[in-house]
Amino acid sequence: KAGVTQTPRYLIKTRGQQVTLSCSPISGHRSVSWYQQTPGQGLQFLFEYFSETQRNKGNFPGRFSGRQFSNSRSEMNVSTLELGDSALYLCASWDRGETQYFGPGTRLLVL
Amino acid sequence: DQQVKQNSPSLSVQEGRISILNCDYTNSMFDYFLWYKKYPAEGPTFLISISSIKDKNEDGRFTVFLNKSAKHLSLHIVPSQPGDSAVYFCAAKGLMNYGGSQGNLIFGKGTKLSVKP
């Protein structure tokens, strides 16, 4: 099976812009979670989706949003980018089991 | 408030010896723990996990031990190899909230393991 894929892998934006990141889960996986990794805060949970519904949300401002499509693919959006949004954004997918499998991430740099 | 702590930012071990990575947690309701290995600019790779009903789980060179009374788990790598050099993250599965969510892993800050030939 192919693993979790994320696009794009690298992105450079300027402050105030918005960005959309995409995640395709492992085939058959219906749950997707997003995480942000920064040097200072480590890996932090953003949100979780199952069957097109957001089930859980981490402690991030409303500028961070996401959605899931009927084929389980997911997107996350960050509006009005700030310098502090520079990070590695990771997507993970899983099915009924407990183990989440991660994609390679999207490296976002905000200038 | 950090719920999952990895107090050693780095660890250096000689090839062939045992590597022991430690992790402490604060919430006794956590019921599932995972270890991930991560290289820079890549996603974490799942290594091994353990349920709170067990105290040990083994997979090849990797063994995870769970001490619930001490709220402590450890990852043992035997024998250590230079290819094991990476950052290791301990994670706890978030508690089920209303609606049955289980998708929020809570990560420690990681321990950078260096295995020297």
mmCIF file of C-alpha atoms in Angstrom:
data_model
loop_
_atom_site.group_PDB
_atom_site.id
_atom_site.type_symbol
_atom_site.label_atom_id
_atom_site.label_comp_id
_atom_site.label_asym_id
_atom_site.label_seq_id
_atom_site.Cartn_x
_atom_site.Cartn_y
_atom_site.Cartn_z
ATOM 1 C CA LYS A 1 0.000 0.000 0.000
ATOM 2 C CA ALA A 2 1.171 3.512 -0.651
ATOM 3 C CA GLY A 3 1.837 5.594 2.421
ATOM 4 C CA VAL A 4 0.419 8.937 3.418
ATOM 5 C CA THR A 5 1.203 11.584 0.828
ATOM 6 C CA GLN A 6 1.319 15.320 1.367
ATOM 7 C CA THR A 7 1.543 18.114 -1.141
ATOM 8 C CA PRO A 8 3.292 20.378 -1.608
ATOM 9 C CA ARG A 9 6.480 19.343 0.193
ATOM 10 C CA TYR A 10 7.828 22.870 0.464
ATOM 11 C CA LEU A 11 6.130 26.235 0.386
ATOM 12 C CA ILE A 12 7.234 29.835 0.819
ATOM 13 C CA LYS A 13 4.628 32.490 1.570
ATOM 14 C CA THR A 14 4.610 36.037 2.871
ATOM 15 C CA ARG A 15 2.832 37.399 5.905
ATOM 16 C CA GLY A 16 -0.859 37.974 5.384
ATOM 17 C CA GLN A 17 -1.234 35.393 2.640
ATOM 18 C CA GLN A 18 -3.187 32.185 3.003
ATOM 19 C CA VAL A 19 -2.097 28.638 2.279
ATOM 20 C CA THR A 20 -3.770 25.290 1.617
ATOM 21 C CA LEU A 21 -2.024 21.998 2.297
ATOM 22 C CA SER A 22 -3.224 18.617 1.071
ATOM 23 C CA CYS A 23 -3.049 15.121 2.531
ATOM 24 C CA SER A 24 -3.988 11.775 0.996
ATOM 25 C CA PRO A 25 -4.285 9.022 3.602
ATOM 26 C CA ILE A 26 -3.317 5.393 3.253
ATOM 27 C CA SER A 27 -5.893 3.575 1.159
ATOM 28 C CA GLY A 28 -8.716 2.374 3.387
ATOM 29 C CA HIS A 29 -7.921 4.752 6.236
ATOM 30 C CA ARG A 30 -10.822 7.013 7.078
ATOM 31 C CA SER A 31 -9.295 9.071 9.876
ATOM 32 C CA VAL A 32 -6.846 11.900 9.396
ATOM 33 C CA SER A 33 -5.086 14.087 11.942
ATOM 34 C CA TRP A 34 -2.918 17.143 11.397
ATOM 35 C CA TYR A 35 0.045 18.248 13.489
ATOM 36 C CA GLN A 36 2.377 21.218 13.548
ATOM 37 C CA GLN A 37 6.041 20.799 14.396
ATOM 38 C CA THR A 38 8.161 23.775 15.436
ATOM 39 C CA PRO A 39 11.533 23.826 17.211
ATOM 40 C CA GLY A 40 10.062 25.565 20.237
ATOM 41 C CA GLN A 41 6.762 23.756 20.721
ATOM 42 C CA GLY A 42 7.513 20.328 19.283
ATOM 43 C CA LEU A 43 4.714 18.314 17.695
ATOM 44 C CA GLN A 44 1.301 19.754 18.429
ATOM 45 C CA PHE A 45 -2.096 18.435 17.462
ATOM 46 C CA LEU A 46 -4.152 20.649 15.151
ATOM 47 C CA PHE A 47 -7.322 18.716 14.286
ATOM 48 C CA GLU A 48 -8.763 15.324 13.503
ATOM 49 C CA TYR A 49 -11.258 14.256 10.832
ATOM 50 C CA PHE A 50 -13.343 11.151 10.348
ATOM 51 C CA SER A 51 -15.935 10.682 7.617
ATOM 52 C CA GLU A 52 -15.779 14.349 6.611
ATOM 53 C CA THR A 53 -16.452 15.485 10.198
ATOM 54 C CA GLN A 54 -14.052 17.283 12.502
ATOM 55 C CA ARG A 55 -14.008 15.264 15.724
ATOM 56 C CA ASN A 56 -11.394 17.089 17.690
ATOM 57 C CA LYS A 57 -9.453 20.335 17.550
ATOM 58 C CA GLY A 58 -6.249 21.423 19.222
ATOM 59 C CA ASN A 59 -5.483 24.769 20.789
ATOM 60 C CA PHE A 60 -4.880 26.821 17.653
ATOM 61 C CA PRO A 61 -6.495 30.063 16.509
ATOM 62 C CA GLY A 62 -9.396 30.113 14.088
ATOM 63 C CA ARG A 63 -7.010 31.015 11.248
ATOM 64 C CA PHE A 64 -6.265 27.292 11.116
ATOM 65 C CA SER A 65 -9.020 25.260 9.511
ATOM 66 C CA GLY A 66 -9.435 22.006 7.705
ATOM 67 C CA ARG A 67 -11.792 19.715 5.928
ATOM 68 C CA GLN A 68 -12.087 16.156 4.735
ATOM 69 C CA PHE A 69 -13.586 14.924 1.508
ATOM 70 C CA SER A 70 -15.662 11.832 0.815
ATOM 71 C CA ASN A 71 -12.568 9.961 -0.416
ATOM 72 C CA SER A 72 -10.893 10.676 2.967
ATOM 73 C CA ARG A 73 -8.422 13.141 1.474
ATOM 74 C CA SER A 74 -7.968 16.141 3.719
ATOM 75 C CA GLU A 75 -6.882 19.733 3.376
ATOM 76 C CA MET A 76 -5.843 22.267 5.939
ATOM 77 C CA ASN A 77 -5.895 26.002 5.440
ATOM 78 C CA VAL A 78 -4.095 28.773 7.249
ATOM 79 C CA SER A 79 -5.321 32.286 6.591
ATOM 80 C CA THR A 80 -3.565 35.574 7.306
ATOM 81 C CA LEU A 81 -0.192 33.907 7.719
ATOM 82 C CA GLU A 82 2.126 35.040 10.509
ATOM 83 C CA LEU A 83 5.874 34.527 10.824
ATOM 84 C CA GLY A 84 5.223 32.081 13.659
ATOM 85 C CA ASP A 85 3.289 29.792 11.348
ATOM 86 C CA SER A 86 6.573 28.670 9.791
ATOM 87 C CA ALA A 87 6.694 25.001 10.621
ATOM 88 C CA LEU A 88 6.574 21.443 9.373
ATOM 89 C CA TYR A 89 2.936 20.428 8.949
ATOM 90 C CA LEU A 90 2.327 16.721 9.290
ATOM 91 C CA CYS A 91 -0.657 14.626 8.386
ATOM 92 C CA ALA A 92 -1.333 11.185 9.827
ATOM 93 C CA SER A 93 -3.917 8.574 8.948
ATOM 94 C CA TRP A 94 -5.277 5.483 10.634
ATOM 95 C CA ASP A 95 -8.204 3.086 10.474
ATOM 96 C CA ARG A 96 -9.617 1.198 13.437
ATOM 97 C CA GLY A 97 -6.267 0.585 15.088
ATOM 98 C CA GLU A 98 -4.456 2.822 17.494
ATOM 99 C CA THR A 99 -1.405 3.514 15.341
ATOM 100 C CA GLN A 100 -1.207 6.689 13.319
ATOM 101 C CA TYR A 101 0.994 6.670 10.215
ATOM 102 C CA PHE A 102 2.557 9.931 9.164
ATOM 103 C CA GLY A 103 3.256 11.508 5.814
ATOM 104 C CA PRO A 104 6.511 13.277 4.951
ATOM 105 C CA GLY A 105 5.138 16.686 5.865
ATOM 106 C CA THR A 106 4.916 20.086 4.224
ATOM 107 C CA ARG A 107 7.609 22.561 5.178
ATOM 108 C CA LEU A 108 6.057 26.064 5.269
ATOM 109 C CA LEU A 109 8.230 29.153 5.462
ATOM 110 C CA VAL A 110 6.518 32.483 6.060
ATOM 111 C CA LEU A 111 8.575 35.566 5.188
ATOM 112 C CA ASP B 1 1.739 21.981 31.044
ATOM 113 C CA GLN B 2 3.604 19.111 29.425
ATOM 114 C CA GLN B 3 1.690 15.871 29.772
ATOM 115 C CA VAL B 4 4.385 13.756 28.098
ATOM 116 C CA LYS B 5 8.003 14.446 28.985
ATOM 117 C CA GLN B 6 11.265 13.235 27.560
ATOM 118 C CA ASN B 7 13.792 14.721 29.921
ATOM 119 C CA SER B 8 16.921 13.802 27.982
ATOM 120 C CA PRO B 9 17.292 15.935 24.855
ATOM 121 C CA SER B 10 20.141 13.761 23.618
ATOM 122 C CA LEU B 11 21.786 10.388 24.114
ATOM 123 C CA SER B 12 25.031 9.019 22.720
ATOM 124 C CA VAL B 13 25.677 5.262 22.559
ATOM 125 C CA GLN B 14 28.336 3.035 21.095
ATOM 126 C CA GLU B 15 27.367 0.702 18.261
ATOM 127 C CA GLY B 16 26.352 -2.733 19.531
ATOM 128 C CA ARG B 17 25.425 -1.487 23.009
ATOM 129 C CA ILE B 18 21.952 -0.911 24.408
ATOM 130 C CA SER B 19 20.136 2.402 23.944
ATOM 131 C CA ILE B 20 17.546 3.275 26.577
ATOM 132 C CA LEU B 21 15.205 6.179 25.911
ATOM 133 C CA ASN B 22 12.895 7.329 28.673
ATOM 134 C CA CYS B 23 9.511 8.986 28.772
ATOM 135 C CA ASP B 24 7.304 10.143 31.662
ATOM 136 C CA TYR B 25 3.660 11.113 31.591
ATOM 137 C CA THR B 26 1.401 12.877 34.031
ATOM 138 C CA ASN B 27 -2.095 11.646 33.227
ATOM 139 C CA SER B 28 -2.889 8.206 34.593
ATOM 140 C CA MET B 29 -5.848 7.929 32.203
ATOM 141 C CA PHE B 30 -3.631 7.581 29.137
ATOM 142 C CA ASP B 31 -4.179 4.072 27.806
ATOM 143 C CA TYR B 32 -1.964 3.728 24.743
ATOM 144 C CA PHE B 33 1.584 4.788 24.050
ATOM 145 C CA LEU B 34 3.674 4.891 20.899
ATOM 146 C CA TRP B 35 7.284 5.482 19.931
ATOM 147 C CA TYR B 36 8.212 7.179 16.684
ATOM 148 C CA LYS B 37 11.571 7.743 15.017
ATOM 149 C CA LYS B 38 12.112 10.904 13.030
ATOM 150 C CA TYR B 39 14.737 12.256 10.661
ATOM 151 C CA PRO B 40 14.923 16.008 9.928
ATOM 152 C CA ALA B 41 12.359 17.302 7.430
ATOM 153 C CA GLU B 42 10.603 13.920 7.329
ATOM 154 C CA GLY B 43 7.480 12.593 8.982
ATOM 155 C CA PRO B 44 7.724 10.402 12.088
ATOM 156 C CA THR B 45 8.023 6.676 11.434
ATOM 157 C CA PHE B 46 6.115 4.366 13.758
ATOM 158 C CA LEU B 47 8.354 2.004 15.728
ATOM 159 C CA ILE B 48 6.444 0.239 18.450
ATOM 160 C CA SER B 49 3.476 0.739 20.756
ATOM 161 C CA ILE B 50 2.088 -0.556 24.014
ATOM 162 C CA SER B 51 -1.338 -0.679 25.572
ATOM 163 C CA SER B 52 -1.769 0.170 29.243
ATOM 164 C CA ILE B 53 -2.928 -3.396 29.932
ATOM 165 C CA LYS B 54 0.591 -4.648 29.165
ATOM 166 C CA ASP B 55 3.936 -3.895 30.742
ATOM 167 C CA LYS B 56 6.176 -4.984 27.876
ATOM 168 C CA ASN B 57 6.061 -5.237 24.104
ATOM 169 C CA GLU B 58 8.822 -6.505 21.873
ATOM 170 C CA ASP B 59 9.503 -6.178 18.150
ATOM 171 C CA GLY B 60 12.891 -7.305 16.956
ATOM 172 C CA ARG B 61 15.585 -5.079 18.416
ATOM 173 C CA PHE B 62 12.995 -2.772 19.993
ATOM 174 C CA THR B 63 11.317 -3.333 23.358
ATOM 175 C CA VAL B 64 9.036 -0.928 25.158
ATOM 176 C CA PHE B 65 8.464 -1.205 28.910
ATOM 177 C CA LEU B 66 5.578 0.447 30.720
ATOM 178 C CA ASN B 67 5.510 1.120 34.449
ATOM 179 C CA LYS B 68 2.032 2.456 35.159
ATOM 180 C CA SER B 69 2.579 3.110 38.844
ATOM 181 C CA ALA B 70 5.540 5.328 38.027
ATOM 182 C CA LYS B 71 3.878 6.736 34.887
ATOM 183 C CA HIS B 72 7.039 5.884 33.023
ATOM 184 C CA LEU B 73 7.888 4.104 29.809
ATOM 185 C CA SER B 74 11.158 3.304 28.152
ATOM 186 C CA LEU B 75 12.326 2.155 24.749
ATOM 187 C CA HIS B 76 15.245 -0.269 24.599
ATOM 188 C CA ILE B 77 17.179 -0.783 21.379
ATOM 189 C CA VAL B 78 19.491 -3.770 21.383
ATOM 190 C CA PRO B 79 21.948 -3.856 19.715
ATOM 191 C CA SER B 80 22.161 -0.236 18.665
ATOM 192 C CA GLN B 81 23.224 0.470 15.086
ATOM 193 C CA PRO B 82 24.452 3.686 13.434
ATOM 194 C CA GLY B 83 21.251 3.713 11.328
ATOM 195 C CA ASP B 84 19.283 4.135 14.556
ATOM 196 C CA SER B 85 20.634 7.676 14.888
ATOM 197 C CA ALA B 86 17.565 9.927 14.789
ATOM 198 C CA VAL B 87 15.184 11.789 17.072
ATOM 199 C CA TYR B 88 12.840 9.515 19.016
ATOM 200 C CA PHE B 89 9.436 10.715 20.127
ATOM 201 C CA CYS B 90 7.256 9.203 22.769
ATOM 202 C CA ALA B 91 3.512 9.816 22.332
ATOM 203 C CA ALA B 92 0.395 9.111 24.316
ATOM 204 C CA LYS B 93 -2.990 8.705 22.735
ATOM 205 C CA GLY B 94 -5.303 11.482 23.837
ATOM 206 C CA LEU B 95 -8.205 10.646 26.012
ATOM 207 C CA MET B 96 -11.539 9.888 24.441
ATOM 208 C CA ASN B 97 -13.661 12.963 24.518
ATOM 209 C CA TYR B 98 -17.300 13.321 23.675
ATOM 210 C CA GLY B 99 -17.896 11.702 20.313
ATOM 211 C CA GLY B 100 -15.239 9.061 20.726
ATOM 212 C CA SER B 101 -12.308 10.972 19.289
ATOM 213 C CA GLN B 102 -8.977 9.251 19.623
ATOM 214 C CA GLY B 103 -7.004 11.144 17.072
ATOM 215 C CA ASN B 104 -4.901 13.477 19.138
ATOM 216 C CA LEU B 105 -1.493 12.111 19.978
ATOM 217 C CA ILE B 106 0.347 14.022 22.671
ATOM 218 C CA PHE B 107 4.065 14.038 21.983
ATOM 219 C CA GLY B 108 7.131 14.513 24.111
ATOM 220 C CA LYS B 109 9.821 16.904 22.897
ATOM 221 C CA GLY B 110 12.001 14.085 21.622
ATOM 222 C CA THR B 111 15.414 12.587 22.378
ATOM 223 C CA LYS B 112 18.159 12.766 19.779
ATOM 224 C CA LEU B 113 19.985 9.434 19.691
ATOM 225 C CA SER B 114 23.477 9.230 18.235
ATOM 226 C CA VAL B 115 24.962 5.781 17.722
ATOM 227 C CA LYS B 116 28.698 5.941 17.168
ATOM 228 C CA PRO B 117 30.497 3.261 15.138
#
